[in-house]
Every structure is written in structure tokens, then in C-alpha cells.
Coordinates of C-alpha atoms in Angstrom, one line a residue:
M22 CA -5.4 -39.3 51.0
C23 CA -4.9 -43.3 50.0
F24 CA -3.7 -44.7 46.7
D25 CA -7.3 -45.3 45.4
D26 CA -8.2 -41.8 46.3
F27 CA -5.3 -40.4 43.9
K28 CA -6.7 -42.9 41.4
L29 CA -10.1 -41.0 41.6
L30 CA -9.0 -38.2 40.9
Y31 CA -7.1 -39.7 37.9
M32 CA -9.9 -40.9 36.4
Q33 CA -12.0 -37.8 36.5
M34 CA -9.5 -36.3 33.9
S35 CA -10.5 -37.2 30.0
I36 CA -8.2 -39.6 27.9
G37 CA -6.9 -37.0 26.2
V38 CA -6.1 -34.7 29.0
R39 CA -4.2 -37.4 30.7
R40 CA -2.4 -38.2 27.9
S41 CA -1.3 -34.4 27.4
I42 CA 0.2 -34.2 30.8
W43 CA 1.9 -37.2 30.7
R44 CA 3.4 -35.9 27.5
D45 CA 3.6 -31.9 28.7
G46 CA 5.5 -33.2 31.6
L47 CA 8.2 -35.4 30.2
I48 CA 8.5 -32.1 28.1
S49 CA 9.1 -30.3 31.0
V50 CA 11.8 -32.2 32.2
G51 CA 13.4 -31.1 29.9
L52 CA 12.8 -26.8 30.3
Y53 CA 13.5 -27.6 34.0
V54 CA 17.1 -29.0 33.0
L55 CA 17.2 -26.8 29.7
P56 CA 19.2 -23.3 32.4
V57 CA 21.7 -25.7 33.8
A58 CA 22.9 -27.9 30.7
L59 CA 22.9 -24.2 29.1
M60 CA 25.5 -22.6 31.9
V61 CA 27.2 -26.1 32.2
G62 CA 27.5 -25.8 28.5
S63 CA 29.1 -22.4 28.8
F64 CA 31.6 -23.2 31.6
W65 CA 32.7 -26.1 29.3
L66 CA 33.5 -24.0 26.5
T67 CA 35.3 -20.9 27.7
G68 CA 37.1 -23.8 30.7
Q69 CA 35.6 -21.2 33.4
R70 CA 34.7 -23.5 36.7
P71 CA 33.2 -21.0 38.9
W72 CA 32.4 -23.7 42.0
L73 CA 36.2 -23.9 42.5
D74 CA 36.2 -19.9 42.6
G75 CA 34.4 -19.3 45.2
P76 CA 30.9 -17.7 45.7
A77 CA 29.7 -15.2 43.6
R78 CA 29.1 -11.7 44.4
P79 CA 25.6 -10.2 43.9
V80 CA 24.8 -8.4 40.4
L81 CA 22.7 -6.0 42.1
G82 CA 25.3 -3.5 43.6
A83 CA 25.8 -3.7 46.9
A84 CA 26.6 -1.3 49.3
R85 CA 30.8 -2.4 49.6
G86 CA 31.3 -3.8 46.1
V87 CA 30.9 -3.7 42.2
P88 CA 29.7 -7.0 41.5
S89 CA 30.9 -8.4 37.7
V90 CA 28.2 -10.2 34.9
L91 CA 30.0 -13.7 35.1
G92 CA 30.1 -14.0 39.0
Q93 CA 34.1 -12.4 39.1
N94 CA 33.7 -9.9 41.6
W95 CA 35.9 -7.3 42.7
T96 CA 36.1 -4.8 45.7
E97 CA 35.8 -1.1 44.8
S98 CA 39.1 -0.5 46.7
S99 CA 40.3 -2.9 44.2
L100 CA 38.7 -1.6 40.8
H101 CA 39.8 1.7 41.7
T102 CA 44.0 0.3 41.8
R103 CA 44.0 -2.1 39.3
P104 CA 44.9 -0.4 35.9
Q105 CA 41.5 -0.4 33.8
A106 CA 43.2 -2.5 30.9
E107 CA 44.4 -5.1 33.2
V108 CA 40.7 -5.6 34.5
G109 CA 39.3 -5.5 30.8
R110 CA 42.0 -8.3 30.4
H111 CA 40.7 -10.3 33.5
N112 CA 36.7 -10.7 32.0
G113 CA 37.1 -10.4 27.9
N114 CA 35.8 -7.4 27.5
G115 CA 37.7 -4.3 28.2
G116 CA 36.5 -1.3 30.2
G117 CA 32.7 -1.8 28.8
K118 CA 31.8 -4.3 31.5
L119 CA 33.8 -1.8 34.0
F120 CA 31.7 0.8 33.3
F121 CA 28.6 -1.7 33.1
R122 CA 29.3 -2.8 37.0
E123 CA 29.8 0.4 38.0
F124 CA 27.2 2.0 36.5
F125 CA 25.1 -1.5 38.6
A126 CA 26.9 -0.4 41.7
A127 CA 26.0 3.6 41.2
I128 CA 22.6 3.4 40.9
Q129 CA 22.1 0.7 43.6
V130 CA 20.0 -1.9 42.1
R131 CA 19.4 -4.2 45.0
P132 CA 17.8 -1.8 47.7
V133 CA 15.0 -0.5 44.3
L134 CA 14.6 -4.2 44.2
V135 CA 14.2 -5.0 48.3
N136 CA 11.5 -2.0 48.2
L137 CA 9.2 -3.3 45.3
T138 CA 9.3 -6.7 46.7
T139 CA 8.1 -5.9 50.0
W140 CA 6.2 -2.9 50.1
G141 CA 6.7 -1.2 46.4
L142 CA 4.2 -3.4 44.7
P143 CA 1.1 -3.5 47.0
V144 CA 1.3 0.4 46.8
L145 CA 2.0 0.1 42.8
T146 CA -1.4 -2.0 43.3
L147 CA -3.5 0.0 45.2
A148 CA -2.5 3.0 43.0
V149 CA -3.2 1.4 39.9
G150 CA -6.6 0.3 41.8
V151 CA -7.8 3.7 42.1
V152 CA -6.9 5.0 38.5
E153 CA -9.0 2.1 37.3
F154 CA -11.8 2.7 39.5
F155 CA -11.5 6.7 39.0
L156 CA -12.1 5.6 34.7
G157 CA -15.0 3.6 35.3
L158 CA -13.0 0.3 34.8
Y159 CA -15.6 -1.7 37.4
D160 CA -19.0 -0.1 37.3
K161 CA -21.5 -1.5 39.0
R162 CA -20.1 -5.0 39.2
W163 CA -17.9 -4.2 41.9
T164 CA -20.4 -4.7 44.6
G165 CA -20.1 -4.7 48.3
N166 CA -19.9 -8.5 48.7
E167 CA -17.3 -8.5 46.0
K168 CA -15.1 -5.5 47.4
T169 CA -15.2 -7.5 50.6
L170 CA -13.6 -10.6 48.5
D171 CA -10.7 -8.3 47.1
A172 CA -9.4 -6.7 50.2
V173 CA -9.7 -9.5 52.4
S174 CA -7.5 -11.6 49.5
F175 CA -5.7 -8.3 49.7
V176 CA -4.3 -7.9 53.1
G177 CA -4.7 -11.8 53.9
S178 CA -2.6 -14.1 50.9
R179 CA -0.5 -11.1 49.4
L180 CA 0.5 -9.0 52.7
L181 CA 0.3 -11.7 55.2
I182 CA -0.2 -15.4 53.7
R183 CA 3.1 -14.7 50.8
P184 CA 5.5 -13.5 53.0
A185 CA 4.9 -15.8 56.3
V186 CA 4.8 -19.3 53.5
V187 CA 8.8 -17.4 52.8
Y188 CA 9.6 -16.8 55.9
F189 CA 8.5 -20.3 56.9
T190 CA 10.0 -22.2 54.2
L191 CA 13.3 -20.3 55.2
W192 CA 13.4 -21.3 58.7
A193 CA 12.8 -24.8 58.3
L194 CA 15.2 -25.3 54.9
P195 CA 18.2 -25.3 57.7
W196 CA 16.5 -27.9 59.9
L197 CA 16.0 -29.6 56.8
F198 CA 18.7 -29.3 55.3
P199 CA 21.7 -28.4 57.3
G200 CA 24.8 -27.5 55.8
Q201 CA 23.2 -26.9 52.5
K202 CA 23.3 -23.1 53.2
G203 CA 25.2 -21.3 50.0
V204 CA 26.2 -24.9 48.0
F205 CA 25.3 -22.9 44.6
A206 CA 26.5 -19.2 45.8
W207 CA 28.8 -19.8 43.0
V208 CA 26.3 -19.7 40.4
P209 CA 26.8 -16.4 37.8
F210 CA 24.1 -13.9 38.8
W211 CA 22.8 -14.1 35.1
W212 CA 22.3 -17.6 35.5
G213 CA 21.0 -18.1 38.5
F214 CA 18.0 -15.8 36.8
F215 CA 17.6 -17.7 34.0
I216 CA 17.5 -20.8 36.1
I217 CA 15.1 -19.5 38.8
A218 CA 12.6 -17.4 36.1
V219 CA 12.2 -20.7 34.2
A220 CA 11.8 -23.1 37.4
D221 CA 9.8 -20.8 38.9
D222 CA 7.4 -19.8 36.5
L223 CA 7.2 -23.5 35.1
T224 CA 6.1 -24.8 38.3
Q225 CA 3.3 -22.0 38.4
Y226 CA 2.0 -22.8 35.0
W227 CA 1.7 -26.7 35.9
Y228 CA 0.1 -25.6 39.6
H229 CA -2.7 -23.2 37.7
R230 CA -2.9 -26.1 34.9
L231 CA -3.8 -28.6 37.5
H232 CA -6.3 -26.8 39.0
H233 CA -8.3 -26.3 35.6
Q234 CA -8.0 -30.2 34.6
I235 CA -9.3 -31.8 37.9
P236 CA -12.6 -30.9 38.8
W237 CA -11.2 -31.6 43.0
L238 CA -8.8 -28.7 42.8
W239 CA -10.9 -26.6 41.3
R240 CA -13.0 -25.7 43.5
F241 CA -9.5 -23.9 45.2
H242 CA -8.7 -22.1 42.1
R243 CA -12.4 -20.8 41.3
T244 CA -12.2 -18.0 43.7
H245 CA -9.8 -16.0 41.3
H246 CA -11.6 -16.6 38.4
S247 CA -15.4 -15.9 39.9
A248 CA -14.7 -12.1 40.0
P249 CA -17.1 -10.5 36.6
Y250 CA -14.3 -8.2 35.9
M251 CA -10.4 -7.5 35.7
G252 CA -8.1 -5.2 37.7
M253 CA -5.7 -4.9 40.4
S254 CA -8.6 -5.2 42.9
M255 CA -9.1 -9.3 41.9
A256 CA -5.2 -9.7 41.0
G257 CA -4.9 -10.9 44.5
R258 CA -8.1 -12.3 45.0
Q259 CA -7.6 -16.4 45.8
N260 CA -8.6 -18.8 47.7
I261 CA -6.0 -19.6 51.1
I262 CA -5.9 -22.4 50.6
Y263 CA -4.7 -22.3 47.4
T264 CA -2.1 -19.7 47.9
V265 CA -0.5 -21.9 51.0
F266 CA 0.5 -24.5 48.7
F267 CA 1.6 -22.2 45.7
S268 CA 4.3 -24.8 44.9
Q269 CA 6.6 -21.9 43.2
I270 CA 6.9 -20.1 46.5
Y271 CA 8.6 -23.1 47.9
L272 CA 10.5 -23.8 45.3
T273 CA 12.4 -20.5 44.8
A274 CA 12.4 -20.0 48.5
A275 CA 14.9 -23.5 48.6
L276 CA 16.9 -22.1 45.4
T277 CA 17.2 -18.9 47.7
Y278 CA 18.0 -20.8 50.7
L279 CA 20.9 -22.3 48.3
G280 CA 22.6 -18.8 47.2
L281 CA 20.9 -17.6 44.4
G282 CA 19.4 -15.5 46.7
E283 CA 20.0 -12.2 44.4
A284 CA 18.3 -14.3 41.3
A285 CA 15.2 -15.0 42.7
L286 CA 14.7 -11.3 44.3
L287 CA 14.9 -9.7 40.6
V288 CA 12.7 -12.7 38.9
T289 CA 9.8 -11.3 41.9
G290 CA 9.9 -8.4 41.0
V291 CA 10.3 -8.7 37.0
K292 CA 7.3 -11.4 37.6
S293 CA 4.8 -9.5 39.4
L294 CA 5.0 -6.9 37.5
I295 CA 4.2 -8.6 34.4
T296 CA 1.2 -10.3 36.4
L297 CA -0.2 -7.6 37.3
A298 CA -0.3 -6.1 34.5
A299 CA -2.1 -9.4 32.4
H300 CA -4.6 -8.8 35.6
S301 CA -5.4 -5.2 34.7
S302 CA -8.3 -3.7 32.7
I303 CA -6.0 -1.1 31.7
A304 CA -5.8 -3.0 28.2
W305 CA -1.3 -1.6 27.8
D306 CA -0.8 -4.1 24.9
K307 CA -3.7 -2.3 22.7
P308 CA -1.4 0.2 20.7
L309 CA 1.0 -2.6 19.9
Y310 CA -2.2 -4.2 17.7
R311 CA -3.2 -1.1 16.9
W312 CA -0.1 0.5 14.7
R313 CA 1.1 -2.0 11.8
V314 CA 4.6 -0.4 12.7
L315 CA 4.3 -2.1 16.2
H316 CA 3.2 -5.9 14.9
P317 CA 6.5 -7.4 15.0
V318 CA 6.7 -6.1 19.0
A319 CA 3.2 -7.0 19.9
W320 CA 4.0 -11.3 18.1
V321 CA 7.3 -11.5 20.1
L322 CA 5.8 -9.9 23.5
E323 CA 2.6 -11.7 23.3
R324 CA 4.4 -15.2 22.4
L325 CA 7.2 -14.5 25.3
I326 CA 4.7 -13.0 28.3
S327 CA 1.3 -12.6 29.2
T328 CA -0.4 -9.8 28.1
P329 CA -4.2 -7.8 28.8
A330 CA -4.9 -9.7 25.9
T331 CA -4.0 -13.2 26.4
H332 CA -4.8 -13.2 30.3
H333 CA -7.8 -11.7 29.6
A334 CA -9.4 -14.5 27.5
H335 CA -8.0 -16.8 30.2
H336 CA -10.9 -15.4 32.6
A337 CA -13.5 -15.1 29.6
I338 CA -16.7 -16.4 31.4
G339 CA -17.5 -19.3 30.2
G340 CA -15.9 -23.1 30.5
P341 CA -16.1 -26.3 29.0
G342 CA -19.6 -28.0 28.6
R343 CA -20.8 -28.5 32.0
D344 CA -24.4 -29.5 31.0
S345 CA -23.3 -32.3 29.4
T346 CA -23.6 -35.7 30.5
E347 CA -24.2 -37.5 26.8
G348 CA -22.5 -41.2 27.2
Q349 CA -21.3 -41.2 30.8
T350 CA -21.6 -44.4 32.5
L351 CA -20.2 -45.0 36.3
A352 CA -19.1 -48.4 37.4
V353 CA -19.5 -48.3 41.2
C354 CA -17.2 -51.5 42.8
A355 CA -16.2 -51.7 46.3
N356 CA -13.4 -49.0 46.4
R357 CA -13.1 -47.5 42.8
A358 CA -15.3 -46.4 40.3
S359 CA -14.3 -45.2 37.1
F360 CA -15.8 -43.2 33.7
T361 CA -16.5 -44.3 30.4
G362 CA -18.3 -42.3 27.3
K363 CA -18.5 -38.9 25.5
T364 CA -17.9 -35.8 27.0
D365 CA -18.8 -32.0 25.8
S366 CA -15.6 -30.1 25.6
R367 CA -17.4 -27.0 24.1
T368 CA -15.8 -23.3 25.1
Y369 CA -19.0 -20.8 26.6
T370 CA -17.2 -17.1 24.6
D371 CA -20.6 -16.0 24.6
G372 CA -20.0 -15.6 21.0
D373 CA -17.2 -13.2 20.5
G374 CA -14.6 -16.2 19.4
V375 CA -12.5 -14.8 22.3
G376 CA -12.3 -16.5 25.7
H377 CA -9.7 -19.1 26.0
Y378 CA -11.0 -20.7 29.3
K379 CA -9.5 -24.0 29.1
G380 CA -5.4 -22.4 28.0
N381 CA -3.6 -19.6 28.6
F382 CA -2.2 -20.6 31.7
G383 CA 1.0 -19.0 31.8
N384 CA 1.6 -16.1 35.0
M385 CA 4.9 -14.8 33.4
F386 CA 5.9 -16.9 30.7
F387 CA 3.2 -16.9 27.6
L388 CA 6.2 -19.0 26.3
W389 CA 4.7 -22.2 28.2
D390 CA 1.1 -21.8 26.2
V391 CA 2.8 -21.8 23.2
I392 CA 5.1 -24.9 23.6
F393 CA 2.1 -26.8 24.9
G394 CA -0.4 -25.9 22.8
T395 CA -2.6 -24.3 25.3
G396 CA -2.3 -20.9 24.3
I397 CA -4.8 -19.2 21.7
I398 CA -3.8 -15.5 20.6
T399 CA -7.2 -13.1 19.5
R400 CA -5.0 -10.0 20.3
R401 CA -9.0 -8.9 20.9
F402 CA -10.7 -8.9 25.0
P403 CA -13.7 -11.0 25.8
S404 CA -17.2 -9.5 26.0
G405 CA -17.7 -10.6 30.0
Y406 CA -15.5 -12.2 32.7
G407 CA -16.3 -14.7 35.3
I408 CA -17.9 -18.0 35.6
K409 CA -21.4 -19.0 34.1
H410 CA -22.4 -20.5 37.4
Y411 CA -21.5 -18.3 39.8
K412 CA -23.8 -17.9 42.9
Q413 CA -22.1 -14.6 43.9
E414 CA -21.3 -16.7 47.2
E415 CA -20.2 -15.4 50.6
W416 CA -17.0 -14.1 51.2
Y417 CA -15.9 -16.1 53.8
A418 CA -16.8 -18.9 51.7
Q419 CA -14.8 -18.1 48.8
F420 CA -11.8 -17.2 50.9
L421 CA -11.6 -19.8 53.5
W422 CA -13.4 -23.1 51.6
P423 CA -13.6 -25.6 53.0
I424 CA -12.8 -24.5 56.2
F425 CA -16.3 -22.0 56.1
K426 CA -18.9 -23.1 53.6
S427 CA -21.7 -21.2 51.6
R428 CA -25.4 -21.1 52.2
K429 CA -26.1 -20.5 48.5
V430 CA -28.5 -23.5 47.6
G431 CA -26.5 -25.3 44.8
S432 CA -23.7 -23.7 45.4
E433 CA -19.9 -25.5 44.5
L434 CA -18.8 -24.5 47.8
A435 CA -21.6 -25.5 50.2
R436 CA -22.2 -28.8 51.9
G437 CA -23.4 -31.6 49.7
G438 CA -22.6 -29.4 46.5
P439 CA -21.9 -29.8 42.9
V440 CA -18.3 -30.4 41.8
V441 CA -18.9 -28.5 38.4
G442 CA -15.4 -27.7 37.6
D443 CA -13.6 -26.8 35.0
A444 CA -12.3 -30.3 33.5
P445 CA -13.3 -32.3 30.4
L446 CA -15.2 -34.8 32.0
N447 CA -18.1 -33.4 32.8
G448 CA -19.0 -36.5 35.2
G449 CA -16.2 -35.7 37.9
Q450 CA -19.1 -34.3 40.6
L451 CA -20.3 -38.4 40.2
V452 CA -16.8 -39.5 41.3
D453 CA -16.2 -37.1 44.3
A454 CA -19.1 -38.5 46.2
V455 CA -17.6 -42.4 45.2
L456 CA -14.6 -40.4 46.5
A457 CA -16.0 -39.9 49.5
G458 CA -17.8 -43.3 49.9
S459 CA -14.3 -44.9 49.4
R460 CA -12.9 -43.7 52.8
G461 CA -14.6 -46.3 54.1
R462 CA -18.4 -45.3 53.9
E463 CA -19.8 -48.4 52.6
I464 CA -23.0 -47.0 52.8
G465 CA -22.8 -43.6 50.9
V466 CA -21.6 -46.7 48.1
A467 CA -24.2 -48.6 48.5
T468 CA -26.5 -45.4 48.3
A469 CA -25.2 -44.5 44.8
V470 CA -25.5 -48.3 43.2
N471 CA -29.4 -48.9 44.9
G472 CA -30.3 -45.4 43.3
A473 CA -28.7 -45.8 40.1
R474 CA -30.9 -49.1 40.0
G475 CA -34.3 -48.3 41.1
G476 CA -36.7 -47.0 39.4
G477 CA -35.2 -47.5 35.6
E478 CA -34.0 -43.9 36.7
T479 CA -29.9 -43.2 36.4
L480 CA -27.7 -41.7 38.7
R481 CA -28.2 -38.4 37.4
D482 CA -31.8 -38.4 38.0
E483 CA -31.5 -40.2 41.0
A484 CA -29.6 -37.0 42.9
T485 CA -31.9 -34.9 41.6
L486 CA -34.9 -36.4 43.2
G487 CA -33.0 -37.0 46.0
R488 CA -32.3 -33.4 46.7
H489 CA -35.8 -32.4 45.8
N490 CA -37.6 -35.2 47.8
G491 CA -35.2 -34.5 50.9
G492 CA -34.0 -38.1 50.2
G493 CA -31.5 -40.3 47.4
L494 CA -28.2 -40.3 46.8
A495 CA -27.5 -36.7 47.9
D496 CA -28.6 -36.8 51.2
G497 CA -27.6 -40.1 51.9
L498 CA -24.2 -38.8 50.8
A499 CA -24.5 -35.4 52.2
D500 CA -25.2 -37.2 55.8
I501 CA -22.4 -39.1 56.1
G502 CA -20.1 -36.6 54.1
D503 CA -18.7 -33.8 51.7
A504 CA -19.8 -35.2 49.3
A505 CA -20.5 -33.8 45.6
V506 CA -23.0 -34.5 43.6
V507 CA -25.2 -33.1 40.6

């Protein structure tokens, strides 16, 4: 992609969305820095210099040692030979902290997390999925094509691609940054957990949000939202390209290489449990809303982490006014395009007032939606799930687009299909057409100009006539590239 291509993608977003991205992006910089600043501040207040003491031992119960919360660790033999009072004075908390460390060592938390993040989560997903199936929570919506797509995504994305990405990243980092392995191993465990939890989930929040707000990116995330149901079967339902470029995977792998592997292990386990529970069709949060005594707990949880109610609302059927093109004009120059005019930002929720297709982007932490104002909390569940323009595209097209395209006429995933997207600017599909032409395809741009001027028809009408009559803008662009015209 050249600079003009990125500029055109940027122009697909409305002015309001662009401003919110810039504003929230600056706030995010502060959020990324916050855990590190708090850690450094705590060291300054307590006079600690852990980077001078060597790497910290893990707090997760290693086989040969008993770890410390503060990063100052002792072997089992030293703990038994030193008087308890002396150990207590060193850590500033008497025997309580000693008991805490011995407890973690005794229950061997680390092997539990290793098993959970390797084979444990897939087994848990399958087990909960079986329960959902026998409870009849999928009904007739789980058709043969949907079953195949869910199964392929589960095996391909979750069991093969994600581990492969982590392995490749950890293999490549020593070549890219030699001598940097373990440079942050001195970071105390719980500070490392805090740092990774914020960095990993905030990065995924932005990755997720941008795939909703940029029409060109939406098609890579569309597979996850096309499911007309919620549950374990669709939790890992993702396009292969979307999975390969999961930004938070690379970030967490890099922090692991730098010495925060133990903390990354715990973050992965906790985050996976929260996100799976949020996708489940078993609404574990309903009792929190039903019993008044639990309302304070619900108030905190629903603002801190993703729950079934908040995340199901994100998967509600509908989206912004995709059929509205009122007031939109396309200015075509040699290699650039821009949009002006009015757009329709209404959200279709089938009248239930619950669905929030344009927000609730948080994965582990719903807190990001609270901070950036992208969240809605109703404590209710939507009446339907999926996308209104879903054409039940072939499983291979949804999983492998754009490598393989759909044969469904009018599908977003078909050759020359429309870029419907989940973005406030509903003319993004026309920009996408010019984007194809901007790569040296003067014929496509000329066709767009002629189509806009011909016969007093608008560009949208010309494109429609072109599809039906075998000519016009749509066919012209389809012959020279995978343009997307509505």
C-alpha cells in the first residue's frame, strides 16, 4: 500500500470517528504508560531497586523454589533454615507473606496455568459447547455450513494458527533483538501481570474497534459476527487473516521474550476464561441482575470485565444505516477520492433497544468502553444475533477471504462485492472502488467519472445498472481488480 491508499482508507471514516480515534488514541498512550509509571513510583517510595538485584523468580510455584510477591525470592532450603522472623523482617510482613508464598508453591499454580493455556482451554470450550448444545441453545440456526465454519475456525485459528504465531514470534525475536532476552526479568510478578493485562487487552480493544470503524477492515472481522447465535461454537470463529495479524499476540510474545513470561501465562489464562464466558449462551450474569443484593457486584463487574449481557449486545443483529447514501458526493481526482455529506448512524436493534453493534468492543476489560464512551450497559439480551446482510456465504470464503471468495451474488466476500461494512460512512464502498483504481488503474477511475456523469444518473445508480446490464462501473472495475461497488 502507498501513502495515497492509506489516505483513502482514512477518508472512509466520518469526521466524528476520526476525531474520536485521535482523541482516544492519545488517552491510550497514557493508559499504556500508567502501569509502568505506578511501578516506578512504588519503587521510588519504598527505596527498592529490583533491577539491581537480578531477575525475579516466578510467583506461580516453581518446582525448586518458593517465589515472593515483591520479586525477592528464596529457595525452599533457605526458607526452612532462616528463622521465620528474619524472613518476615526482610519482606516487611512477618509470617503472613511467608505463608502466602508457601501456599502458592504447595498448590503448584504454574503447572495448572500451563495446562489451562495449552490443552485445558480447548477441552473446556468443547465441554461447555456440549452443554449448550444439549440445552437446545443453538436450535435450528446451527446449520451444516455454520457447523463446518465453526469447526474449521476452532481447529485452524485457535489450535493451529495462534500457537504457530506465538512460536514464530519467539523464534524470530532473538534474531531481531539479540541480547535482549530477559532484560525485564527483574520486574516483580504482579507488576508484570498488571503491565501485560493492560497492554495486551488495550491493544486488542483497538484492533477490534478499528475493524468495526474502517469498512475495508470490516470484512476480515465479519466472519466472527455472521453467526446467528452465541456460544462456544462461535467464540473462535475468525477469518484466517484476522487471526494471523492479532496484534496483541505479538505484543505479549515480545514481553514474554523480554522476561515477563510467567505473568503472560496468567494473563492468557484469565483473559481466555473471561472472553469465553462472555461469548457463552449460558448467561451466568443474569442472577446478578435478578437479585437486588447482588446489584453492587453486578455494577462493578459489568464495568470492569466483559459479561454475556454486554458482549451479546455487541453481537446483536444490525448495524449503522447501511442503506443510507443521502447527501453523499464522490470527488474523483487523479489518484485520490474524498467524501462529503450526511450519513445515517442509526443502529438497528430490531426494536429491543439492547443491541450495541457500534460499541462494547472490550474483550477482557469492558473498562476501555467505559473510558472511551463506546459502551452501553442495559443488563438485557438482544432479540437476535448476526448481521442483516448475511448471505450464509460458504465456510471457506468466510474463513479464507480474500484468498478464496464467495460465489453468492451480492455478498461482501464475492468478487467485486460491496463493502457494506460496519462504519458510519456508508459510502466507503465507493472509496474502495477508487482505491483499486488508484493503483495505476486509470481505466477504472475514468469509468467511475464517466459513470457519474452519464445520463444524469448518480454514481450509485450507474453502478446498479452496470451490474444488471453487464456493463457500467461495477463490471468495468471487476475486470481490472477486486473493486467493491454498491
